[in-house]
Short mmCIF file of C-alpha atoms and ligand atoms in Angstrom, two decimals:
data_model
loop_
_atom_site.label_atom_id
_atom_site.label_comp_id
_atom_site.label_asym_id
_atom_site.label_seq_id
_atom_site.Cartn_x
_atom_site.Cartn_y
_atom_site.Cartn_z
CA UNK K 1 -5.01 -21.07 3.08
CA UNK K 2 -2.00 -20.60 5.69
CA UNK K 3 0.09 -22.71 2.88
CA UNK K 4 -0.86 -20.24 -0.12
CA UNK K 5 -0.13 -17.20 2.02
CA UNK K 6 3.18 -18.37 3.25
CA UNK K 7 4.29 -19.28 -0.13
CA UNK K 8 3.24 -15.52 -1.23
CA UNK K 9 5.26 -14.09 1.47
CA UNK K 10 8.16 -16.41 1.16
CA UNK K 11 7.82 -15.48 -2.74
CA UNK K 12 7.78 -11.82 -2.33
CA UNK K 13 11.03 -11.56 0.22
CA UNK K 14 13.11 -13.38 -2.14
CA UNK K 15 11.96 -11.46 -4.61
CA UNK K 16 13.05 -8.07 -2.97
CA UNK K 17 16.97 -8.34 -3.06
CA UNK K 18 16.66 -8.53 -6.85
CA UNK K 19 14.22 -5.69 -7.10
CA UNK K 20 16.29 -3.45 -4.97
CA UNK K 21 19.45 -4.69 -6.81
CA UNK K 22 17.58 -3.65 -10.18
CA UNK K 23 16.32 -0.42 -9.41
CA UNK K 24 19.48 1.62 -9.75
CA UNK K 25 19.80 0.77 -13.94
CA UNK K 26 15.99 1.21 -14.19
CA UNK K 27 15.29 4.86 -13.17
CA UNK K 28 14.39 6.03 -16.61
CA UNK K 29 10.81 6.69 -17.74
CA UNK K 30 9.11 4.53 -19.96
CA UNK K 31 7.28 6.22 -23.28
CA UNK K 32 3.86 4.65 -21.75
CA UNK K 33 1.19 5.28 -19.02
CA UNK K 34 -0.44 2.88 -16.72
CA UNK K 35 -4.44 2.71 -16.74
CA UNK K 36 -4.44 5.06 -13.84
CA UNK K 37 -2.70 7.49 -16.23
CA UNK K 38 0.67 7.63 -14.45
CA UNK K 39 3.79 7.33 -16.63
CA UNK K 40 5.63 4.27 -15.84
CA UNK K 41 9.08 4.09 -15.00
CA UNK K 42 10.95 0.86 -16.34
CA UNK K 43 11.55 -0.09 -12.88
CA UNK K 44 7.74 -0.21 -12.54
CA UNK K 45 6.94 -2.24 -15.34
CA UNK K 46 10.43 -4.77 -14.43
CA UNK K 47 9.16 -5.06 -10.97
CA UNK K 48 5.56 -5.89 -11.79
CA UNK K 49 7.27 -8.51 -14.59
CA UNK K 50 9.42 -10.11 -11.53
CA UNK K 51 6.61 -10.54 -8.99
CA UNK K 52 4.57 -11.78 -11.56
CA UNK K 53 6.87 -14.69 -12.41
CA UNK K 54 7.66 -15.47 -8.74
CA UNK K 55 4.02 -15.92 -7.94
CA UNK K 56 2.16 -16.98 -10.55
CA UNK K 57 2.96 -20.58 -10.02
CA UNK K 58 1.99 -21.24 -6.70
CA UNK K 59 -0.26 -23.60 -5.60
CA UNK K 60 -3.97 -22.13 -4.57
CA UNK K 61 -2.86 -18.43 -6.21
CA UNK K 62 -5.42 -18.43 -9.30
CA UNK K 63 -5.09 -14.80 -10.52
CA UNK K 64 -2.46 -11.93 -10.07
CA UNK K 65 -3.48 -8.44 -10.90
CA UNK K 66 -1.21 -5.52 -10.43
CA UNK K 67 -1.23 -1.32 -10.69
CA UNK K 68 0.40 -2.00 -13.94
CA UNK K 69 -1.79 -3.86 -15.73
CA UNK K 70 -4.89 -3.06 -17.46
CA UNK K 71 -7.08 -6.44 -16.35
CA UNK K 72 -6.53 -9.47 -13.51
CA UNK K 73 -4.90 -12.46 -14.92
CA UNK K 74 -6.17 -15.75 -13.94
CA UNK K 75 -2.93 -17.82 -13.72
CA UNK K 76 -4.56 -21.08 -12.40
CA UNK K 77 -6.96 -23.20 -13.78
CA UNK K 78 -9.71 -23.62 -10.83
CA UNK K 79 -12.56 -21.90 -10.23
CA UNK K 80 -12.20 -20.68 -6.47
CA UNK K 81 -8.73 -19.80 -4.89
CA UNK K 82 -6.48 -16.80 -4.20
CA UNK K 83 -6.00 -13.30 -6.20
CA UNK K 84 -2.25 -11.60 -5.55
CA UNK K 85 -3.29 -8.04 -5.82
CA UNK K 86 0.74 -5.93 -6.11
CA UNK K 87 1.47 -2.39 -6.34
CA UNK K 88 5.01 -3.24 -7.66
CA UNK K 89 6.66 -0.03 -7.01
CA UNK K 90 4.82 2.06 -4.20
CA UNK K 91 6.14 5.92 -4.44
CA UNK K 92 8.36 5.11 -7.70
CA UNK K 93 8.74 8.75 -8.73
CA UNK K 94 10.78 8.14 -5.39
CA UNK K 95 13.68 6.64 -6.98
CA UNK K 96 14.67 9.33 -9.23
CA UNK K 97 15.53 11.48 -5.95
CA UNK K 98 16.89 7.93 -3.88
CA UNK K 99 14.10 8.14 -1.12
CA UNK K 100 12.19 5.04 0.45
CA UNK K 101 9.91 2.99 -1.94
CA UNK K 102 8.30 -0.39 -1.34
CA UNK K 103 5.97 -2.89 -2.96
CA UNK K 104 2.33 -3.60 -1.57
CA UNK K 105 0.59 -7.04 -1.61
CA UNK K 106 -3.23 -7.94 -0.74
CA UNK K 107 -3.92 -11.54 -0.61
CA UNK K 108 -8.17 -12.07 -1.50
CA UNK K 109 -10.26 -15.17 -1.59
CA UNK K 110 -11.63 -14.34 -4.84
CA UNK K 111 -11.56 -12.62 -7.94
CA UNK K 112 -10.91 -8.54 -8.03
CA UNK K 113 -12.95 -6.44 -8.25
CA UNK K 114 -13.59 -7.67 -4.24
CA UNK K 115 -14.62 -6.40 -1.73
CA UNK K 116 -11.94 -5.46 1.23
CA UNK K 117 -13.72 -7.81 3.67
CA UNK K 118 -12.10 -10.62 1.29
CA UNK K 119 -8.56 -9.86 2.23
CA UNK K 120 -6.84 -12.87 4.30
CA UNK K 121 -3.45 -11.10 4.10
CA UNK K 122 -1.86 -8.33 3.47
CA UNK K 123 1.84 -6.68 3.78
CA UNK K 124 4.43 -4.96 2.08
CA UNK K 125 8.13 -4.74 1.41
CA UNK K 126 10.28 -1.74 2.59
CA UNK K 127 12.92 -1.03 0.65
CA UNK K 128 14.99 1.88 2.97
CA UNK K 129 18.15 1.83 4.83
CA UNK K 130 17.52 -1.77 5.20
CA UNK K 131 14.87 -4.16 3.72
CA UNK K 132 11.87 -5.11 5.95
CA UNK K 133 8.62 -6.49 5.49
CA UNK K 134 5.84 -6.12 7.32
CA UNK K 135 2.70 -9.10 7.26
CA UNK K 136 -0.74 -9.02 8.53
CA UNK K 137 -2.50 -12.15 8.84
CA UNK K 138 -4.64 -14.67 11.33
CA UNK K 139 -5.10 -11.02 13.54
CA UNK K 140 -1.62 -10.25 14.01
CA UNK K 141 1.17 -8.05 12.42
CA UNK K 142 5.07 -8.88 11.99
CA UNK K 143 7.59 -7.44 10.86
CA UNK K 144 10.95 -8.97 9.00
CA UNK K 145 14.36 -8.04 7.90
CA UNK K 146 15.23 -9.31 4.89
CA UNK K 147 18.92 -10.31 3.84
CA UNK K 148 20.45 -10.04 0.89
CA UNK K 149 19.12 -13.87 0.13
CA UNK K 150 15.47 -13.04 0.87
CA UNK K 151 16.02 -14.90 4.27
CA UNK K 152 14.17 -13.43 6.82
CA UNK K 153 15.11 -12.73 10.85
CA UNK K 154 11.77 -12.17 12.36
CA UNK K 155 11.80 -8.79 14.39
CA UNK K 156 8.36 -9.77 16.24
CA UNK K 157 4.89 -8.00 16.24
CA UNK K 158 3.89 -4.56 15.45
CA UNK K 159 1.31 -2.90 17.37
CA UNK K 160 0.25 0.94 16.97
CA UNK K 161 1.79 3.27 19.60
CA UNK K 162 -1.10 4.68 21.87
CA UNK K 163 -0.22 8.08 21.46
CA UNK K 164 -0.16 9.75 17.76
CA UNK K 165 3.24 11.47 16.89
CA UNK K 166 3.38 12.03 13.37
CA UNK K 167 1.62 13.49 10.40
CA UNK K 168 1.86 13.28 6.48
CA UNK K 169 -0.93 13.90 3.87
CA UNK K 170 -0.96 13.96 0.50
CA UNK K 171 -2.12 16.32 -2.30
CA UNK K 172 -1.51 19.82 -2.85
CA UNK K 173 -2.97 22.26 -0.02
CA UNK K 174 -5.09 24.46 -2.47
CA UNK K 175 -6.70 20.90 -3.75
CA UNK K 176 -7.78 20.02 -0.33
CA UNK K 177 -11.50 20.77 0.77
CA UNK K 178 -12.23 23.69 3.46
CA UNK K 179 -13.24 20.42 5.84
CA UNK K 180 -10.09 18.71 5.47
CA UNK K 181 -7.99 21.63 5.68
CA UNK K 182 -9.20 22.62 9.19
CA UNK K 183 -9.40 19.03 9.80
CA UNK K 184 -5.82 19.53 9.48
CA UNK K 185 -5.21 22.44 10.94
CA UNK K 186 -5.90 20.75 14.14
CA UNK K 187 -3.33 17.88 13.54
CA UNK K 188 -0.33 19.89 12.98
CA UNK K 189 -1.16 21.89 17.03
CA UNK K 190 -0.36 18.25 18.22
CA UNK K 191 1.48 16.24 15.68
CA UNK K 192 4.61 16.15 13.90
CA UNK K 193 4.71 16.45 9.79
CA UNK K 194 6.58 13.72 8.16
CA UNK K 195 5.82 13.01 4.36
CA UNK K 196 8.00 11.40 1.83
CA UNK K 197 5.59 10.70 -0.71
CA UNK K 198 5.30 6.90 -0.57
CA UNK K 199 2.96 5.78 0.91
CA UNK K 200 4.50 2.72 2.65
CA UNK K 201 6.76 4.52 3.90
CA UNK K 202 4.56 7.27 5.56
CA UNK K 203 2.37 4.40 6.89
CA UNK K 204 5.04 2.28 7.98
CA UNK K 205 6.38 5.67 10.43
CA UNK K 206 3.08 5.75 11.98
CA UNK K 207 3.27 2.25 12.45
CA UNK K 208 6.66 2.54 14.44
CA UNK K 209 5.84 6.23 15.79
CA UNK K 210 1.74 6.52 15.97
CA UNK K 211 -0.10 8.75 14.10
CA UNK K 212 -2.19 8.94 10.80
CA UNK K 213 -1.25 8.81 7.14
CA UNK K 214 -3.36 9.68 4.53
CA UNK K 215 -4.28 10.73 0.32
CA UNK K 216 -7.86 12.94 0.81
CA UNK K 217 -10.27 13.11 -2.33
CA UNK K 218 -8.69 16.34 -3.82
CA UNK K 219 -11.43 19.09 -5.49
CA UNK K 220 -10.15 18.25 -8.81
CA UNK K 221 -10.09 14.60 -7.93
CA UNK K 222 -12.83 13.29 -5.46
CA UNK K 223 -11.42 9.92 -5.24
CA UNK K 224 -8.16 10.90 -4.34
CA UNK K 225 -5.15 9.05 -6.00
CA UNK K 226 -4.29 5.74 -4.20
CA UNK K 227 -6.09 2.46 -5.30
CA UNK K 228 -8.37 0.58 -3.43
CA UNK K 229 -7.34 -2.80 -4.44
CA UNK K 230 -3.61 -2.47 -4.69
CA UNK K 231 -3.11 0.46 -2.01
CA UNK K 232 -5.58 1.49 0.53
CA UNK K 233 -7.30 -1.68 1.68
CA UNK K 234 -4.04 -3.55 1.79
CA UNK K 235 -2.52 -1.11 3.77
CA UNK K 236 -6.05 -0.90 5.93
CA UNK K 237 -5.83 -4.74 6.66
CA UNK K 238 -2.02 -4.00 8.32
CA UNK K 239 -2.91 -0.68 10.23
CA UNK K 240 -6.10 -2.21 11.44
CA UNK K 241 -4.80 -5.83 12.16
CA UNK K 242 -1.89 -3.52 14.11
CA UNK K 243 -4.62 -1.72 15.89
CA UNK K 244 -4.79 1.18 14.50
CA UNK K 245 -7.73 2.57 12.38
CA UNK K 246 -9.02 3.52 8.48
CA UNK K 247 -11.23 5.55 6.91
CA UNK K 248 -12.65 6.96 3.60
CA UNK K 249 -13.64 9.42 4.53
CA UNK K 250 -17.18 7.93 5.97
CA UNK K 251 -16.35 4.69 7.02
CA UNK K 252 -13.60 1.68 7.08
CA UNK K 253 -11.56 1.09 4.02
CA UNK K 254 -12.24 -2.76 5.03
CA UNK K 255 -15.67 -2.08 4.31
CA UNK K 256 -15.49 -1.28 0.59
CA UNK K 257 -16.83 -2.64 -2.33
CA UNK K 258 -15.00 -1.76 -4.92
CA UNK K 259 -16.46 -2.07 -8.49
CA UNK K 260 -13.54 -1.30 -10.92
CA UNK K 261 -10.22 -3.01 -10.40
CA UNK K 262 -8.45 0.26 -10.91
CA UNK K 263 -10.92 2.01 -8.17
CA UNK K 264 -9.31 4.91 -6.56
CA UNK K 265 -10.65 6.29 -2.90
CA UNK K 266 -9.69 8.69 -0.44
CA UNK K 267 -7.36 6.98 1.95
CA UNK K 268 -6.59 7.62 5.83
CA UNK K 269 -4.95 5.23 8.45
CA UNK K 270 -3.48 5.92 11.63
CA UNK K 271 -4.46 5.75 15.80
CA UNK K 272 -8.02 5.23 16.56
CA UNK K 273 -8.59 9.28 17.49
CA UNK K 274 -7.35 10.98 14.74
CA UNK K 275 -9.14 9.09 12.21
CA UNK K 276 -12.40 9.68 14.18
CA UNK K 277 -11.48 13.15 14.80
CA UNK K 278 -10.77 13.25 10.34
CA UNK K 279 -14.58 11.41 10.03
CA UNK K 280 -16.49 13.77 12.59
CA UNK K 281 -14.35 16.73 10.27
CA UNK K 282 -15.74 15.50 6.93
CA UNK K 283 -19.28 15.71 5.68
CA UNK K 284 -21.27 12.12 5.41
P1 AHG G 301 2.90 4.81 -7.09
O1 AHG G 301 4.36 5.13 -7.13
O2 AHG G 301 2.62 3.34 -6.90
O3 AHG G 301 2.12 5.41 -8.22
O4 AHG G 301 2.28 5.41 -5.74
C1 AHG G 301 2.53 6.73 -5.37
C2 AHG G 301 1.49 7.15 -4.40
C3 AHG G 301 1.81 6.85 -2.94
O5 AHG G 301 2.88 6.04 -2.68
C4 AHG G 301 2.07 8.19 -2.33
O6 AHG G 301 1.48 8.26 -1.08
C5 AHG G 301 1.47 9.17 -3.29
O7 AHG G 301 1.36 8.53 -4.53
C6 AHG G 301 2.34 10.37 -3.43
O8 AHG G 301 1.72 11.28 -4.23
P2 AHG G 301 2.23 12.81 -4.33
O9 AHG G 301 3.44 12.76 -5.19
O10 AHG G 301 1.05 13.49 -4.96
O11 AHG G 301 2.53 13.27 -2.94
MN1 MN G 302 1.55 3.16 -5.09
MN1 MN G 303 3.25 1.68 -8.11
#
């Protein structure tokens, strides 16, 4: 396992110089949607193309599904092994307006749909200021720069600060339920708002500053808009491996099953108290 995960990581940081160094030709909108129903930028389509080549060969990964495509594709030819589950382009709509975007990666022991208990790795790819990435694995979080190579300098582990600092949720206010809103009503007497629309980005602050991130089920949209597969319970597996907390709402993200590969869910992650403050706020 530790050899297949590596080689996924390793793949993925020397694939993010060329991503970021194609992103500035590839800002225009494709004529298409994805099966979430979100019109693709060429970026996100390139990007998804990219990762796909620069994983699909390795040894032990057997299937690589992605945001942008409509079904899992098994890439190798045995029956048990590793799925690469990518959100290519996290917060893409992001580029147009040159603000932080980042690419997502869940490592599972089987076949998608899974369940988020079968993660064995998760992390994503920064792409602000400077490129980091940030890996969760074997019960511990890291965090790299990467050079303009894909070589990595290894900045150490990441741990959630004690104390909550900052704030960012998504969705328009009016869409929020009456329970969430005075959920977070309560937040913003203590904590600081701080939302850039990606989500990597917003979780990656709380990582560095404490606090809680999170996409509630909407009234028009119950389940939210992030993805369970290629979104939330990635980005569960680093806040919780960092020692932080996640939520749907009702329960752990971790704890999931999702049945549709596309599966959205409400979303939350962040310090230990707020997200039990957000689950005593919601109804079961
Ligand atoms: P993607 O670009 O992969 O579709 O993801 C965008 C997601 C997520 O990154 C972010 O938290 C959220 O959408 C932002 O949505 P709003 O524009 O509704 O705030
Ligand atoms: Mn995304
Ligand atoms: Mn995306």
């Amino acid at each position: 396992m530790a050899d297949v995960v590596d080689g996924v990581f390793d793949a993925v940081a020397g694939a993010a110089p060329d991503v970021r160094a194609g992103l500035p030709e590839r800002r225009a909108k494709r004529d298409a949607e994805n099966v979430s129903g979100d019109t693709q930028l060429e970026a996100d389509v390139w990007a998804d193309d990219l990762l796909f080549d620069r994983t699909e060969s390795i040894e032990g990964v057997n299937w690589y599904a992605s945001e942008e495509r409509d079904a899992i594709v098994t890439v190798g030819d045995a029956d048990e092994g590793y799925a690469v589950a990518l959100d290519p382009l996290d917060g893409s709509s992001n580029v147009k307006s040159n603000n932080p975007c980042g690419t997502v990666v869940g490592v599972y022991d089987q076949p998608l749909p899974a369940p988020g208990s079968s993660l064995v790795a998760a992390g994503f790819v920064l792409y602000g200021p400077t490129t980091t990435m940030v890996v969760a694995r074997d019960g511990e979080v890291r965090e790299y720069l990467v050079d303009e190579d894909g070589d990595r300098t290894d900045l150490g582990t990441v741990e959630l600060p004690e104390d909550p600092t900052v704030y960012g949720f998504g969705g328009r206010v009016p869409e929020w339920t009456e329970d969430f809103e005075a959920f977070v009503r309560d937040v913003e007497d203590d904590l600081k708002l701080r939302y850039g629309g990606a989500m990597i980005a917003d979780v990656n602050q709380v990582l560095v500053y404490g606090g809680a991130f999170g996409y509630p089920g909407l009234q028009s949209a119950p389940e939210g808009k992030l993805r369970a597969h290629f979104e939330s319970m990635p980005m569960a597996y680093v806040v919780e491996t960092a020692g932080g907390a996640s939520s749907d709402g009702s329960g752990s993200l971790l704890d999931l099953e999702p049945q549709r590969l596309h599966e959205r869910t409400p979303t939350f992650v962040g310090n230990e108290r707020v997200i039990d403050d957000l689950e005593a706020a919601l109804p079961d």
